[in-house]
Amino acid sequence: MKLTDNTILITGGTSGIGLGLAQRLQTMGNKVIVLGRNEKRIVEILRDNPDFDSYQADVSKPETLKDLPAWIMTNYPKLNMVINSAGIMHAYDLFDPELTLDELTAEINTNLIGTIAVDKLLLPQLVQQPEAMIVNVSSGLANVSSAARPFYSATKAGVHMFTSALREQLIYAKHDHVHVVELVPPLVAETNLESTVTTEASGNMKLSDLVDAAIKGMTDNKIRVNAGAAKALRKAGQIAPDRTEHQMAGQMLKQYFPHGL
């Protein structure tokens, strides 16, 4: 797909991978709308990136998205690309008696339900365009479970499955002019998903390198972009998932919970 002269909505576009893609795509001659939940952060982003537009909503709360399709139709009727990059990640001790229901479901609501909701709401808009694209950001941890981050792995596996199903339904409905890409990042410390992870961490990928890989994959209409160490995680998930997960658990659980569970 030609990545110029498009109108693009990016959820999670005020930080991390979403912001990196927004800035790159804007320099390539696209109109970019960033969707975020924090008004103060949106103001900061628009100050630094005056060519952006914005929409304030929290993808974990579908009620804040209900007016989005009408707003898009009124203001950006040629919207033809959606990138779902909103995401959160936390390590949790499942034996913690103070772990709340809200904490149990927060990542599910943001990472998985948020992605599904945005795609479903904007699908009628996208199928009307001559060519369109949906990019859903999953994770290398969609392929193998992270014992220290049990909900994150589950949500990203869900994003992977949903993205494949969405692609096949579009093909079956003869809407194959809507390309569906799964962007599968490895660890990208610059996203600050976890404050304890540094750029020196094993398997870390520079944000600029991930953006390069994403742009190439989108240009080539790849169905999946396994970037950096995510390639190895996908292979491990296919060849030796149980052994890989056990080995990772031994390392990660000690790192996050050094005093035990």
PDB file of N, CA and C in Angstrom, residues 133-234:
ATOM      1  N   MET A 133      -6.337   0.176   5.257  1.00  0.00           N
ATOM      2  CA  MET A 133      -5.474  -0.715   6.040  1.00  0.00           C
ATOM      3  C   MET A 133      -5.814  -0.609   7.515  1.00  0.00           C
ATOM      4  N   ILE A 134      -5.801  -1.757   8.175  1.00  0.00           N
ATOM      5  CA  ILE A 134      -5.906  -1.845   9.630  1.00  0.00           C
ATOM      6  C   ILE A 134      -4.614  -2.473  10.133  1.00  0.00           C
ATOM      7  N   VAL A 135      -3.981  -1.829  11.108  1.00  0.00           N
ATOM      8  CA  VAL A 135      -2.777  -2.378  11.733  1.00  0.00           C
ATOM      9  C   VAL A 135      -3.074  -2.576  13.214  1.00  0.00           C
ATOM     10  N   ASN A 136      -3.043  -3.815  13.661  1.00  0.00           N
ATOM     11  CA  ASN A 136      -3.235  -4.123  15.074  1.00  0.00           C
ATOM     12  C   ASN A 136      -1.895  -4.529  15.680  1.00  0.00           C
ATOM     13  N   VAL A 137      -1.530  -3.893  16.771  1.00  0.00           N
ATOM     14  CA  VAL A 137      -0.254  -4.174  17.419  1.00  0.00           C
ATOM     15  C   VAL A 137      -0.453  -5.274  18.457  1.00  0.00           C
ATOM     16  N   SER A 138       0.201  -6.402  18.235  1.00  0.00           N
ATOM     17  CA  SER A 138       0.168  -7.479  19.229  1.00  0.00           C
ATOM     18  C   SER A 138       1.498  -7.469  19.984  1.00  0.00           C
ATOM     19  N   SER A 139       2.182  -8.591  20.072  1.00  0.00           N
ATOM     20  CA  SER A 139       3.445  -8.655  20.807  1.00  0.00           C
ATOM     21  C   SER A 139       4.086 -10.005  20.551  1.00  0.00           C
ATOM     22  N   GLY A 140       5.401 -10.063  20.690  1.00  0.00           N
ATOM     23  CA  GLY A 140       6.062 -11.357  20.669  1.00  0.00           C
ATOM     24  C   GLY A 140       5.525 -12.280  21.747  1.00  0.00           C
ATOM     25  N   LEU A 141       5.001 -11.678  22.825  1.00  0.00           N
ATOM     26  CA  LEU A 141       4.440 -12.474  23.920  1.00  0.00           C
ATOM     27  C   LEU A 141       3.042 -12.994  23.607  1.00  0.00           C
ATOM     28  N   ALA A 142       2.556 -12.746  22.391  1.00  0.00           N
ATOM     29  CA  ALA A 142       1.343 -13.424  21.926  1.00  0.00           C
ATOM     30  C   ALA A 142       1.637 -14.872  21.573  1.00  0.00           C
ATOM     31  N   ASN A 143       2.911 -15.189  21.364  1.00  0.00           N
ATOM     32  CA  ASN A 143       3.319 -16.523  20.923  1.00  0.00           C
ATOM     33  C   ASN A 143       3.697 -17.447  22.075  1.00  0.00           C
ATOM     34  N   VAL A 144       4.201 -16.869  23.142  1.00  0.00           N
ATOM     35  CA  VAL A 144       4.569 -17.641  24.343  1.00  0.00           C
ATOM     36  C   VAL A 144       4.135 -16.841  25.560  1.00  0.00           C
ATOM     37  N   SER A 145       3.607 -17.521  26.537  1.00  0.00           N
ATOM     38  CA  SER A 145       3.074 -16.838  27.713  1.00  0.00           C
ATOM     39  C   SER A 145       4.191 -16.317  28.608  1.00  0.00           C
ATOM     40  N   SER A 146       3.972 -15.129  29.149  1.00  0.00           N
ATOM     41  CA  SER A 146       4.874 -14.571  30.154  1.00  0.00           C
ATOM     42  C   SER A 146       4.252 -14.783  31.522  1.00  0.00           C
ATOM     43  N   ALA A 147       4.834 -15.651  32.324  1.00  0.00           N
ATOM     44  CA  ALA A 147       4.249 -15.984  33.620  1.00  0.00           C
ATOM     45  C   ALA A 147       4.166 -14.777  34.542  1.00  0.00           C
ATOM     46  N   ALA A 148       5.086 -13.839  34.388  1.00  0.00           N
ATOM     47  CA  ALA A 148       5.075 -12.650  35.252  1.00  0.00           C
ATOM     48  C   ALA A 148       4.031 -11.641  34.815  1.00  0.00           C
ATOM     49  N   ARG A 149       3.619 -11.719  33.561  1.00  0.00           N
ATOM     50  CA  ARG A 149       2.635 -10.763  33.018  1.00  0.00           C
ATOM     51  C   ARG A 149       1.471 -11.565  32.422  1.00  0.00           C
ATOM     52  N   PRO A 150       0.721 -12.271  33.233  1.00  0.00           N
ATOM     53  CA  PRO A 150      -0.255 -13.248  32.724  1.00  0.00           C
ATOM     54  C   PRO A 150      -1.374 -12.647  31.890  1.00  0.00           C
ATOM     55  N   PHE A 151      -1.788 -11.439  32.211  1.00  0.00           N
ATOM     56  CA  PHE A 151      -2.900 -10.851  31.467  1.00  0.00           C
ATOM     57  C   PHE A 151      -2.424 -10.254  30.148  1.00  0.00           C
ATOM     58  N   TYR A 152      -1.232  -9.697  30.142  1.00  0.00           N
ATOM     59  CA  TYR A 152      -0.700  -9.094  28.918  1.00  0.00           C
ATOM     60  C   TYR A 152      -0.566 -10.142  27.815  1.00  0.00           C
ATOM     61  N   SER A 153       0.048 -11.274  28.141  1.00  0.00           N
ATOM     62  CA  SER A 153       0.204 -12.332  27.139  1.00  0.00           C
ATOM     63  C   SER A 153      -1.150 -12.792  26.620  1.00  0.00           C
ATOM     64  N   ALA A 154      -2.110 -12.931  27.521  1.00  0.00           N
ATOM     65  CA  ALA A 154      -3.444 -13.383  27.116  1.00  0.00           C
ATOM     66  C   ALA A 154      -4.104 -12.385  26.174  1.00  0.00           C
ATOM     67  N   THR A 155      -3.974 -11.084  26.476  1.00  0.00           N
ATOM     68  CA  THR A 155      -4.602 -10.082  25.617  1.00  0.00           C
ATOM     69  C   THR A 155      -3.957 -10.034  24.254  1.00  0.00           C
ATOM     70  N   LYS A 156      -2.644 -10.142  24.199  1.00  0.00           N
ATOM     71  CA  LYS A 156      -1.959 -10.034  22.916  1.00  0.00           C
ATOM     72  C   LYS A 156      -2.164 -11.295  22.059  1.00  0.00           C
ATOM     73  N   ALA A 157      -2.324 -12.441  22.706  1.00  0.00           N
ATOM     74  CA  ALA A 157      -2.720 -13.636  21.956  1.00  0.00           C
ATOM     75  C   ALA A 157      -4.109 -13.429  21.367  1.00  0.00           C
ATOM     76  N   GLY A 158      -4.977 -12.778  22.137  1.00  0.00           N
ATOM     77  CA  GLY A 158      -6.316 -12.467  21.636  1.00  0.00           C
ATOM     78  C   GLY A 158      -6.277 -11.512  20.460  1.00  0.00           C
ATOM     79  N   VAL A 159      -5.410 -10.508  20.512  1.00  0.00           N
ATOM     80  CA  VAL A 159      -5.267  -9.574  19.389  1.00  0.00           C
ATOM     81  C   VAL A 159      -4.800 -10.319  18.142  1.00  0.00           C
ATOM     82  N   HIS A 160      -3.867 -11.231  18.320  1.00  0.00           N
ATOM     83  CA  HIS A 160      -3.381 -12.037  17.186  1.00  0.00           C
ATOM     84  C   HIS A 160      -4.528 -12.821  16.558  1.00  0.00           C
ATOM     85  N   MET A 161      -5.304 -13.505  17.371  1.00  0.00           N
ATOM     86  CA  MET A 161      -6.403 -14.322  16.851  1.00  0.00           C
ATOM     87  C   MET A 161      -7.481 -13.458  16.198  1.00  0.00           C
ATOM     88  N   PHE A 162      -7.828 -12.363  16.851  1.00  0.00           N
ATOM     89  CA  PHE A 162      -8.853 -11.476  16.293  1.00  0.00           C
ATOM     90  C   PHE A 162      -8.402 -10.900  14.957  1.00  0.00           C
ATOM     91  N   THR A 163      -7.146 -10.502  14.870  1.00  0.00           N
ATOM     92  CA  THR A 163      -6.631  -9.896  13.638  1.00  0.00           C
ATOM     93  C   THR A 163      -6.702 -10.878  12.475  1.00  0.00           C
ATOM     94  N   SER A 164      -6.355 -12.127  12.727  1.00  0.00           N
ATOM     95  CA  SER A 164      -6.444 -13.143  11.673  1.00  0.00           C
ATOM     96  C   SER A 164      -7.889 -13.376  11.248  1.00  0.00           C
ATOM     97  N   ALA A 165      -8.805 -13.419  12.212  1.00  0.00           N
ATOM     98  CA  ALA A 165     -10.222 -13.620  11.902  1.00  0.00           C
ATOM     99  C   ALA A 165     -10.784 -12.443  11.110  1.00  0.00           C
ATOM    100  N   LEU A 166     -10.418 -11.237  11.504  1.00  0.00           N
ATOM    101  CA  LEU A 166     -10.872 -10.039  10.799  1.00  0.00           C
ATOM    102  C   LEU A 166     -10.405 -10.068   9.351  1.00  0.00           C
ATOM    103  N   ARG A 167      -9.159 -10.417   9.147  1.00  0.00           N
ATOM    104  CA  ARG A 167      -8.613 -10.480   7.781  1.00  0.00           C
ATOM    105  C   ARG A 167      -9.396 -11.467   6.922  1.00  0.00           C
ATOM    106  N   GLU A 168      -9.666 -12.644   7.479  1.00  0.00           N
ATOM    107  CA  GLU A 168     -10.362 -13.675   6.701  1.00  0.00           C
ATOM    108  C   GLU A 168     -11.809 -13.278   6.402  1.00  0.00           C
ATOM    109  N   GLN A 169     -12.476 -12.603   7.345  1.00  0.00           N
ATOM    110  CA  GLN A 169     -13.839 -12.153   7.072  1.00  0.00           C
ATOM    111  C   GLN A 169     -13.860 -11.093   5.979  1.00  0.00           C
ATOM    112  N   LEU A 170     -12.887 -10.208   5.976  1.00  0.00           N
ATOM    113  CA  LEU A 170     -12.809  -9.200   4.922  1.00  0.00           C
ATOM    114  C   LEU A 170     -12.587  -9.848   3.556  1.00  0.00           C
ATOM    115  N   ILE A 171     -11.738 -10.846   3.509  1.00  0.00           N
ATOM    116  CA  ILE A 171     -11.493 -11.550   2.248  1.00  0.00           C
ATOM    117  C   ILE A 171     -12.765 -12.255   1.779  1.00  0.00           C
ATOM    118  N   TYR A 172     -13.437 -12.935   2.707  1.00  0.00           N
ATOM    119  CA  TYR A 172     -14.651 -13.683   2.369  1.00  0.00           C
ATOM    120  C   TYR A 172     -15.765 -12.744   1.892  1.00  0.00           C
ATOM    121  N   ALA A 173     -15.796 -11.526   2.476  1.00  0.00           N
ATOM    122  CA  ALA A 173     -16.811 -10.540   2.101  1.00  0.00           C
ATOM    123  C   ALA A 173     -16.415  -9.745   0.860  1.00  0.00           C
ATOM    124  N   LYS A 174     -15.294 -10.159   0.238  1.00  0.00           N
ATOM    125  CA  LYS A 174     -14.794  -9.492  -0.972  1.00  0.00           C
ATOM    126  C   LYS A 174     -14.407  -8.033  -0.716  1.00  0.00           C
ATOM    127  N   HIS A 175     -13.860  -7.814   0.465  1.00  0.00           N
ATOM    128  CA  HIS A 175     -13.313  -6.500   0.809  1.00  0.00           C
ATOM    129  C   HIS A 175     -11.795  -6.612   0.975  1.00  0.00           C
ATOM    130  N   ASP A 176     -11.171  -7.345   0.059  1.00  0.00           N
ATOM    131  CA  ASP A 176      -9.734  -7.556   0.216  1.00  0.00           C
ATOM    132  C   ASP A 176      -8.917  -6.323  -0.162  1.00  0.00           C
ATOM    133  N   HIS A 177      -9.590  -5.210  -0.481  1.00  0.00           N
ATOM    134  CA  HIS A 177      -8.875  -3.945  -0.640  1.00  0.00           C
ATOM    135  C   HIS A 177      -8.578  -3.323   0.731  1.00  0.00           C
ATOM    136  N   VAL A 178      -9.109  -3.928   1.791  1.00  0.00           N
ATOM    137  CA  VAL A 178      -8.773  -3.511   3.157  1.00  0.00           C
ATOM    138  C   VAL A 178      -7.705  -4.469   3.673  1.00  0.00           C
ATOM    139  N   HIS A 179      -6.496  -3.989   3.736  1.00  0.00           N
ATOM    140  CA  HIS A 179      -5.377  -4.823   4.182  1.00  0.00           C
ATOM    141  C   HIS A 179      -5.362  -4.874   5.715  1.00  0.00           C
ATOM    142  N   VAL A 180      -5.058  -6.031   6.261  1.00  0.00           N
ATOM    143  CA  VAL A 180      -4.999  -6.188   7.715  1.00  0.00           C
ATOM    144  C   VAL A 180      -3.610  -6.690   8.094  1.00  0.00           C
ATOM    145  N   VAL A 181      -2.921  -5.903   8.894  1.00  0.00           N
ATOM    146  CA  VAL A 181      -1.539  -6.188   9.281  1.00  0.00           C
ATOM    147  C   VAL A 181      -1.469  -6.379  10.788  1.00  0.00           C
ATOM    148  N   GLU A 182      -0.800  -7.431  11.202  1.00  0.00           N
ATOM    149  CA  GLU A 182      -0.483  -7.604  12.628  1.00  0.00           C
ATOM    150  C   GLU A 182       0.974  -7.192  12.825  1.00  0.00           C
ATOM    151  N   LEU A 183       1.191  -6.140  13.592  1.00  0.00           N
ATOM    152  CA  LEU A 183       2.544  -5.708  13.938  1.00  0.00           C
ATOM    153  C   LEU A 183       2.930  -6.356  15.251  1.00  0.00           C
ATOM    154  N   VAL A 184       3.992  -7.148  15.219  1.00  0.00           N
ATOM    155  CA  VAL A 184       4.398  -7.951  16.378  1.00  0.00           C
ATOM    156  C   VAL A 184       5.745  -7.438  16.893  1.00  0.00           C
ATOM    157  N   PRO A 185       5.732  -6.534  17.859  1.00  0.00           N
ATOM    158  CA  PRO A 185       6.988  -6.013  18.384  1.00  0.00           C
ATOM    159  C   PRO A 185       7.602  -6.968  19.407  1.00  0.00           C
ATOM    160  N   PRO A 186       8.911  -6.895  19.558  1.00  0.00           N
ATOM    161  CA  PRO A 186       9.556  -7.521  20.707  1.00  0.00           C
ATOM    162  C   PRO A 186       9.541  -6.517  21.858  1.00  0.00           C
ATOM    163  N   LEU A 187      10.429  -6.668  22.805  1.00  0.00           N
ATOM    164  CA  LEU A 187      10.605  -5.650  23.840  1.00  0.00           C
ATOM    165  C   LEU A 187      11.090  -4.358  23.185  1.00  0.00           C
ATOM    166  N   VAL A 188      10.399  -3.253  23.473  1.00  0.00           N
ATOM    167  CA  VAL A 188      10.834  -1.925  23.016  1.00  0.00           C
ATOM    168  C   VAL A 188      10.845  -1.039  24.255  1.00  0.00           C
ATOM    169  N   ALA A 189      12.001  -0.935  24.895  1.00  0.00           N
ATOM    170  CA  ALA A 189      12.085  -0.267  26.192  1.00  0.00           C
ATOM    171  C   ALA A 189      11.651   1.191  26.116  1.00  0.00           C
ATOM    172  N   GLU A 190      11.824   1.834  24.961  1.00  0.00           N
ATOM    173  CA  GLU A 190      11.473   3.247  24.822  1.00  0.00           C
ATOM    174  C   GLU A 190       9.973   3.507  24.956  1.00  0.00           C
ATOM    175  N   THR A 191       9.158   2.461  24.881  1.00  0.00           N
ATOM    176  CA  THR A 191       7.718   2.660  25.043  1.00  0.00           C
ATOM    177  C   THR A 191       7.345   2.930  26.491  1.00  0.00           C
ATOM    178  N   ASN A 192       8.247   2.603  27.423  1.00  0.00           N
ATOM    179  CA  ASN A 192       7.993   2.818  28.852  1.00  0.00           C
ATOM    180  C   ASN A 192       6.769   2.070  29.358  1.00  0.00           C
ATOM    181  N   LEU A 193       6.460   0.930  28.724  1.00  0.00           N
ATOM    182  CA  LEU A 193       5.391   0.098  29.267  1.00  0.00           C
ATOM    183  C   LEU A 193       5.723  -0.348  30.679  1.00  0.00           C
ATOM    184  N   GLU A 194       7.027  -0.533  30.925  1.00  0.00           N
ATOM    185  CA  GLU A 194       7.479  -0.891  32.268  1.00  0.00           C
ATOM    186  C   GLU A 194       8.669  -0.014  32.619  1.00  0.00           C
ATOM    187  N   SER A 195       8.587   0.672  33.737  1.00  0.00           N
ATOM    188  CA  SER A 195       9.644   1.603  34.127  1.00  0.00           C
ATOM    189  C   SER A 195      10.936   0.888  34.516  1.00  0.00           C
ATOM    190  N   THR A 196      10.843  -0.409  34.840  1.00  0.00           N
ATOM    191  CA  THR A 196      12.020  -1.149  35.294  1.00  0.00           C
ATOM    192  C   THR A 196      12.861  -1.691  34.142  1.00  0.00           C
ATOM    193  N   VAL A 197      12.353  -1.603  32.909  1.00  0.00           N
ATOM    194  CA  VAL A 197      13.062  -2.155  31.754  1.00  0.00           C
ATOM    195  C   VAL A 197      13.872  -1.056  31.080  1.00  0.00           C
ATOM    196  N   THR A 198      15.154  -1.344  30.811  1.00  0.00           N
ATOM    197  CA  THR A 198      16.035  -0.358  30.187  1.00  0.00           C
ATOM    198  C   THR A 198      16.351  -0.766  28.750  1.00  0.00           C
ATOM    199  N   THR A 199      16.948   0.167  28.026  1.00  0.00           N
ATOM    200  CA  THR A 199      17.315  -0.096  26.633  1.00  0.00           C
ATOM    201  C   THR A 199      18.440  -1.111  26.521  1.00  0.00           C
ATOM    202  N   GLU A 200      19.071  -1.438  27.640  1.00  0.00           N
ATOM    203  CA  GLU A 200      20.150  -2.440  27.634  1.00  0.00           C
ATOM    204  C   GLU A 200      19.607  -3.857  27.808  1.00  0.00           C
ATOM    205  N   ALA A 201      18.330  -4.002  28.004  1.00  0.00           N
ATOM    206  CA  ALA A 201      17.730  -5.311  28.253  1.00  0.00           C
ATOM    207  C   ALA A 201      17.891  -6.223  27.038  1.00  0.00           C
ATOM    208  N   SER A 202      18.020  -7.503  27.320  1.00  0.00           N
ATOM    209  CA  SER A 202      18.177  -8.496  26.252  1.00  0.00           C
ATOM    210  C   SER A 202      16.947  -8.505  25.352  1.00  0.00           C
ATOM    211  N   GLY A 203      17.198  -8.510  24.041  1.00  0.00           N
ATOM    212  CA  GLY A 203      16.103  -8.567  23.081  1.00  0.00           C
ATOM    213  C   GLY A 203      15.451  -7.239  22.787  1.00  0.00           C
ATOM    214  N   ASN A 204      15.946  -6.155  23.421  1.00  0.00           N
ATOM    215  CA  ASN A 204      15.339  -4.841  23.180  1.00  0.00           C
ATOM    216  C   ASN A 204      15.568  -4.388  21.738  1.00  0.00           C
ATOM    217  N   MET A 205      14.565  -3.733  21.172  1.00  0.00           N
ATOM    218  CA  MET A 205      14.652  -3.177  19.823  1.00  0.00           C
ATOM    219  C   MET A 205      14.450  -1.669  19.907  1.00  0.00           C
ATOM    220  N   LYS A 206      15.273  -0.923  19.222  1.00  0.00           N
ATOM    221  CA  LYS A 206      15.096   0.526  19.185  1.00  0.00           C
ATOM    222  C   LYS A 206      13.757   0.868  18.545  1.00  0.00           C
ATOM    223  N   LEU A 207      13.099   1.874  19.086  1.00  0.00           N
ATOM    224  CA  LEU A 207      11.805   2.277  18.549  1.00  0.00           C
ATOM    225  C   LEU A 207      11.915   2.656  17.078  1.00  0.00           C
ATOM    226  N   SER A 208      12.962   3.364  16.709  1.00  0.00           N
ATOM    227  CA  SER A 208      13.118   3.771  15.307  1.00  0.00           C
ATOM    228  C   SER A 208      13.267   2.564  14.396  1.00  0.00           C
ATOM    229  N   ASP A 209      13.938   1.506  14.871  1.00  0.00           N
ATOM    230  CA  ASP A 209      14.089   0.289  14.064  1.00  0.00           C
ATOM    231  C   ASP A 209      12.749  -0.428  13.913  1.00  0.00           C
ATOM    232  N   LEU A 210      11.955  -0.425  14.983  1.00  0.00           N
ATOM    233  CA  LEU A 210      10.625  -1.038  14.896  1.00  0.00           C
ATOM    234  C   LEU A 210       9.749  -0.276  13.901  1.00  0.00           C
ATOM    235  N   VAL A 211       9.803   1.040  13.955  1.00  0.00           N
ATOM    236  CA  VAL A 211       9.027   1.844  13.011  1.00  0.00           C
ATOM    237  C   VAL A 211       9.469   1.558  11.581  1.00  0.00           C
ATOM    238  N   ASP A 212      10.771   1.431  11.357  1.00  0.00           N
ATOM    239  CA  ASP A 212      11.279   1.080  10.022  1.00  0.00           C
ATOM    240  C   ASP A 212      10.670  -0.238   9.546  1.00  0.00           C
ATOM    241  N   ALA A 213      10.687  -1.241  10.430  1.00  0.00           N
ATOM    242  CA  ALA A 213      10.164  -2.566  10.072  1.00  0.00           C
ATOM    243  C   ALA A 213       8.659  -2.493   9.799  1.00  0.00           C
ATOM    244  N   ALA A 214       7.952  -1.717  10.604  1.00  0.00           N
ATOM    245  CA  ALA A 214       6.505  -1.578  10.418  1.00  0.00           C
ATOM    246  C   ALA A 214       6.185  -0.917   9.084  1.00  0.00           C
ATOM    247  N   ILE A 215       6.883   0.150   8.765  1.00  0.00           N
ATOM    248  CA  ILE A 215       6.636   0.874   7.514  1.00  0.00           C
ATOM    249  C   ILE A 215       6.902  -0.030   6.317  1.00  0.00           C
ATOM    250  N   LYS A 216       7.976  -0.787   6.367  1.00  0.00           N
ATOM    251  CA  LYS A 216       8.279  -1.698   5.260  1.00  0.00           C
ATOM    252  C   LYS A 216       7.189  -2.755   5.114  1.00  0.00           C
ATOM    253  N   GLY A 217       6.766  -3.343   6.237  1.00  0.00           N
ATOM    254  CA  GLY A 217       5.738  -4.372   6.192  1.00  0.00           C
ATOM    255  C   GLY A 217       4.407  -3.833   5.693  1.00  0.00           C
ATOM    256  N   MET A 218       4.061  -2.626   6.105  1.00  0.00           N
ATOM    257  CA  MET A 218       2.812  -2.011   5.664  1.00  0.00           C
ATOM    258  C   MET A 218       2.869  -1.699   4.169  1.00  0.00           C
ATOM    259  N   THR A 219       4.006  -1.204   3.717  1.00  0.00           N
ATOM    260  CA  THR A 219       4.170  -0.903   2.292  1.00  0.00           C
ATOM    261  C   THR A 219       4.030  -2.161   1.441  1.00  0.00           C
ATOM    262  N   ASP A 220       4.535  -3.269   1.974  1.00  0.00           N
ATOM    263  CA  ASP A 220       4.503  -4.542   1.241  1.00  0.00           C
ATOM    264  C   ASP A 220       3.225  -5.338   1.475  1.00  0.00           C
ATOM    265  N   ASN A 221       2.276  -4.775   2.228  1.00  0.00           N
ATOM    266  CA  ASN A 221       1.011  -5.458   2.552  1.00  0.00           C
ATOM    267  C   ASN A 221       1.240  -6.817   3.216  1.00  0.00           C
ATOM    268  N   LYS A 222       2.228  -6.875   4.097  1.00  0.00           N
ATOM    269  CA  LYS A 222       2.467  -8.109   4.840  1.00  0.00           C
ATOM    270  C   LYS A 222       1.306  -8.350   5.806  1.00  0.00           C
ATOM    271  N   ILE A 223       0.919  -9.602   5.971  1.00  0.00           N
ATOM    272  CA  ILE A 223      -0.142  -9.873   6.933  1.00  0.00           C
ATOM    273  C   ILE A 223       0.383  -9.823   8.368  1.00  0.00           C
ATOM    274  N   ARG A 224       1.691 -10.018   8.511  1.00  0.00           N
ATOM    275  CA  ARG A 224       2.273 -10.020   9.859  1.00  0.00           C
ATOM    276  C   ARG A 224       3.709  -9.534   9.773  1.00  0.00           C
ATOM    277  N   VAL A 225       4.068  -8.641  10.692  1.00  0.00           N
ATOM    278  CA  VAL A 225       5.435  -8.137  10.763  1.00  0.00           C
ATOM    279  C   VAL A 225       6.020  -8.568  12.097  1.00  0.00           C
ATOM    280  N   ASN A 226       6.816  -9.639  12.075  1.00  0.00           N
ATOM    281  CA  ASN A 226       7.501 -10.098  13.286  1.00  0.00           C
ATOM    282  C   ASN A 226       8.833  -9.356  13.364  1.00  0.00           C
ATOM    283  N   ALA A 227       8.890  -8.359  14.218  1.00  0.00           N
ATOM    284  CA  ALA A 227      10.047  -7.474  14.262  1.00  0.00           C
ATOM    285  C   ALA A 227      11.063  -7.933  15.309  1.00  0.00           C
ATOM    286  N   GLY A 228      12.337  -7.825  14.965  1.00  0.00           N
ATOM    287  CA  GLY A 228      13.402  -8.109  15.922  1.00  0.00           C
ATOM    288  C   GLY A 228      13.275  -9.480  16.554  1.00  0.00           C
ATOM    289  N   ALA A 229      13.382  -9.516  17.881  1.00  0.00           N
ATOM    290  CA  ALA A 229      13.341 -10.779  18.623  1.00  0.00           C
ATOM    291  C   ALA A 229      11.984 -11.453  18.574  1.00  0.00           C
ATOM    292  N   ALA A 230      10.953 -10.766  18.099  1.00  0.00           N
ATOM    293  CA  ALA A 230       9.635 -11.401  17.970  1.00  0.00           C
ATOM    294  C   ALA A 230       9.673 -12.563  16.985  1.00  0.00           C
ATOM    295  N   LYS A 231      10.595 -12.530  16.023  1.00  0.00           N
ATOM    296  CA  LYS A 231      10.740 -13.651  15.085  1.00  0.00           C
ATOM    297  C   LYS A 231      11.091 -14.927  15.846  1.00  0.00           C
ATOM    298  N   ALA A 232      12.053 -14.811  16.769  1.00  0.00           N
ATOM    299  CA  ALA A 232      12.483 -15.982  17.539  1.00  0.00           C
ATOM    300  C   ALA A 232      11.376 -16.460  18.470  1.00  0.00           C
ATOM    301  N   LEU A 233      10.615 -15.532  19.037  1.00  0.00           N
ATOM    302  CA  LEU A 233       9.521 -15.920  19.920  1.00  0.00           C
ATOM    303  C   LEU A 233       8.434 -16.661  19.153  1.00  0.00           C
ATOM    304  N   ARG A 234       8.154 -16.229  17.928  1.00  0.00           N
ATOM    305  CA  ARG A 234       7.153 -16.939  17.120  1.00  0.00           C
ATOM    306  C   ARG A 234       7.621 -18.354  16.809  1.00  0.00           C
TER     307      ARG A 234
END
